CSV table of C-alpha atoms in Angstrom, one decimal:
chain,number,residue,atom,x,y,z
A,523,MET,CA,0.0,0.0,0.0
A,524,TRP,CA,2.8,2.4,0.7
A,525,SER,CA,4.1,2.2,-2.8
A,526,ARG,CA,0.9,3.8,-4.0
A,527,VAL,CA,0.9,6.6,-1.4
A,528,PHE,CA,4.6,7.5,-1.3
A,529,PRO,CA,7.3,6.8,-3.8
A,530,PRO,CA,9.9,4.2,-2.7
A,531,SER,CA,12.5,7.0,-2.0
A,532,ARG,CA,10.2,8.5,0.7
A,533,GLN,CA,9.1,5.3,2.4
A,534,SER,CA,12.1,5.0,4.6
A,535,ALA,CA,12.6,8.8,5.1
A,536,HIS,CA,10.7,8.9,8.4
A,537,ARG,CA,11.4,6.8,11.4
A,538,CYS,CA,8.6,6.8,13.9
A,539,GLU,CA,9.6,7.1,17.6
A,540,CYS,CA,6.3,6.1,19.2
A,541,SER,CA,6.2,3.0,21.3
A,542,ALA,CA,3.1,1.6,19.5
A,543,HIS,CA,5.2,0.4,16.5
A,544,SER,CA,7.9,-2.2,16.5
A,545,GLY,CA,9.8,-4.1,13.8
A,546,PRO,CA,9.1,-3.2,10.1
A,547,ALA,CA,6.1,-1.1,11.0
A,548,ARG,CA,8.4,1.2,13.0
A,549,ARG,CA,10.0,2.4,9.8
A,550,VAL,CA,7.0,4.3,8.4
A,551,HIS,CA,4.2,5.8,10.4
A,552,GLN,CA,0.8,6.3,8.8
A,553,SER,CA,-2.3,8.0,10.3
A,554,VAL,CA,-5.2,5.6,10.5
A,555,GLY,CA,-7.5,5.7,7.5
A,556,THR,CA,-6.0,8.8,5.8
A,557,GLY,CA,-3.2,7.3,3.8
A,558,ARG,CA,-0.9,10.1,5.1
A,559,ARG,CA,1.8,10.3,7.7
A,560,ASN,CA,1.0,11.4,11.2
A,561,PRO,CA,0.6,15.2,11.1
A,562,ALA,CA,2.2,15.5,14.6
A,563,ARG,CA,5.5,14.1,13.2
A,564,LEU,CA,5.4,16.2,9.9
A,565,GLU,CA,7.9,18.7,11.3
A,566,ASP,CA,10.4,15.9,11.5
A,567,LEU,CA,10.1,15.3,7.8
A,568,ASN,CA,10.6,18.9,6.6
A,569,PRO,CA,11.9,21.1,9.4
A,570,ARG,CA,11.9,24.8,8.5
A,571,ARG,CA,15.3,25.5,7.3
A,572,ASN,CA,17.2,28.8,7.6
A,573,ILE,CA,18.0,30.8,4.6
A,574,SER,CA,21.0,29.5,2.8
A,575,SER,CA,24.2,31.3,3.7
A,576,TRP,CA,24.7,33.1,0.4
A,577,LEU,CA,21.2,34.4,0.5
A,578,ALA,CA,21.4,35.5,4.1
A,579,ARG,CA,24.5,37.7,3.3
A,580,TRP,CA,22.5,39.6,0.7
A,581,PHE,CA,19.2,39.7,2.6
A,582,PRO,CA,19.9,39.7,6.3
A,583,ARG,CA,17.0,38.9,8.7
A,584,THR,CA,17.6,42.0,10.8
A,585,PRO,CA,18.4,45.0,8.7
A,586,ALA,CA,21.3,47.3,9.5
A,587,ARG,CA,20.5,50.6,11.1
A,588,SER,CA,20.4,53.9,9.2
A,589,VAL,CA,23.5,56.0,9.5
A,590,VAL,CA,23.8,59.8,9.7
A,591,ALA,CA,24.6,61.0,6.1
A,592,LEU,CA,24.7,64.7,7.0
A,593,LYS,CA,23.6,66.8,10.0
A,594,THR,CA,21.7,69.3,7.9
A,595,PRO,CA,18.8,68.8,5.4
A,596,ILE,CA,19.2,69.3,1.7
A,597,LYS,CA,16.8,71.6,-0.2
A,598,VAL,CA,15.6,70.0,-3.4
A,599,GLU,CA,13.2,71.1,-6.2
A,600,LEU,CA,10.6,68.3,-6.7
A,601,VAL,CA,8.6,68.1,-9.9
A,602,ALA,CA,4.9,67.2,-9.7
A,603,GLY,CA,4.1,63.7,-10.7
A,604,LYS,CA,7.7,62.5,-10.7
A,605,THR,CA,8.7,59.5,-8.5
A,606,TYR,CA,11.7,59.8,-6.2
A,607,ARG,CA,13.6,57.2,-4.1
A,608,TRP,CA,14.8,58.7,-0.8
A,609,CYS,CA,17.8,57.0,0.8
A,610,VAL,CA,16.8,55.3,4.0
A,611,CYS,CA,20.2,53.8,4.9
A,612,GLY,CA,22.3,57.0,4.7
A,613,ARG,CA,25.1,55.3,2.7
A,614,SER,CA,24.2,56.8,-0.7
A,615,LYS,CA,26.7,59.1,-2.4
A,616,LYS,CA,23.8,61.0,-4.1
A,617,GLN,CA,22.1,62.2,-0.9
A,618,PRO,CA,19.2,62.6,-0.2
A,619,PHE,CA,18.4,60.1,-3.1
A,620,CYS,CA,19.3,56.4,-3.4
A,621,ASP,CA,22.1,55.2,-5.5
A,622,GLY,CA,21.8,51.5,-4.6
A,623,SER,CA,24.4,51.5,-1.8
A,624,HIS,CA,22.0,49.7,0.5
A,625,PHE,CA,22.1,46.7,-1.8
A,626,PHE,CA,25.8,46.6,-2.4
A,627,GLN,CA,26.6,47.1,1.3
A,628,ARG,CA,24.0,44.4,2.2
A,629,THR,CA,22.1,46.6,4.7
A,630,GLY,CA,18.7,44.9,4.3
A,631,LEU,CA,17.2,48.4,4.0
A,632,SER,CA,15.4,49.7,0.9
A,633,PRO,CA,14.7,53.3,-0.3
A,634,LEU,CA,11.4,55.1,0.3
A,635,LYS,CA,9.6,55.7,-3.0
A,636,PHE,CA,7.4,58.8,-3.0
A,637,LYS,CA,5.7,60.8,-5.7
A,638,ALA,CA,5.7,64.6,-5.6
A,639,GLN,CA,2.2,66.0,-5.6
A,640,GLU,CA,3.2,69.5,-6.8
A,641,THR,CA,6.3,71.2,-8.0
A,642,ARG,CA,8.0,72.9,-5.1
A,643,THR,CA,11.2,73.2,-3.1
A,644,VAL,CA,11.4,71.0,0.0
A,645,ALA,CA,14.0,70.1,2.6
A,646,LEU,CA,14.7,66.4,2.6
A,647,CYS,CA,16.2,64.8,5.7
A,648,THR,CA,19.8,63.5,5.6
A,649,CYS,CA,20.2,62.7,9.3
A,650,LYS,CA,17.7,59.8,8.8
A,651,ALA,CA,16.1,60.5,12.2
A,652,THR,CA,13.0,62.4,11.0
A,653,GLN,CA,9.5,61.4,12.1
A,654,ARG,CA,8.1,62.5,8.7
A,655,PRO,CA,10.3,60.7,6.1
A,656,PRO,CA,11.5,61.9,3.6
A,657,TYR,CA,10.9,65.4,4.8
A,658,CYS,CA,13.0,67.2,7.4
A,659,ASP,CA,11.2,67.9,10.7
A,660,GLY,CA,14.1,69.5,12.5
A,661,THR,CA,15.3,66.4,14.3
A,662,HIS,CA,18.9,67.1,13.1
A,663,ARG,CA,19.0,69.9,15.7
A,664,SER,CA,18.6,67.5,18.6
A,665,GLU,CA,21.6,66.8,20.8
A,666,ARG,CA,21.5,63.1,19.9
A,667,VAL,CA,22.1,63.8,16.2
A,668,GLN,CA,24.6,66.6,16.7
A,669,LYS,CA,26.7,64.3,18.9
A,670,ALA,CA,26.7,61.5,16.4
A,671,GLU,CA,29.5,61.2,13.9
A,672,VAL,CA,28.6,61.4,10.2
A,673,GLY,CA,28.5,57.8,8.9
A,674,SER,CA,27.6,56.3,12.3
A,675,PRO,CA,24.2,54.9,13.3
A,676,LEU,CA,22.1,56.8,15.8
């Protein structure tokens, strides 16, 4: 019967640890009447594996913290209807906009995409501590930001 339910390569993949089985029946455990293995032991068959090491390097589970790019905002002319990508990580060489540094430095962060509603000049945050990203809210004047070094996380 097992050859119809599971291919031969999977028949011996699971060894049941319950005391109800002995001998050859101990090799493969089947739920009564379902034709399937015991759901309680399913995690033994396919335990959740961690991300492979090369993938974890490019996409870490815990993202890096933003770093202070500058301690003053940058005034920029935004054009209505145009989409911009504001640098969240603080590592971009084209501040306040993203240049892809977050990806190449494997930060796990991604830029904030926003669309300008009207053409106007705005102050975009470069200390990365604003409560209204991407716009500056004056947080760069705080003692915490002013004491931090440029290029270091807050």
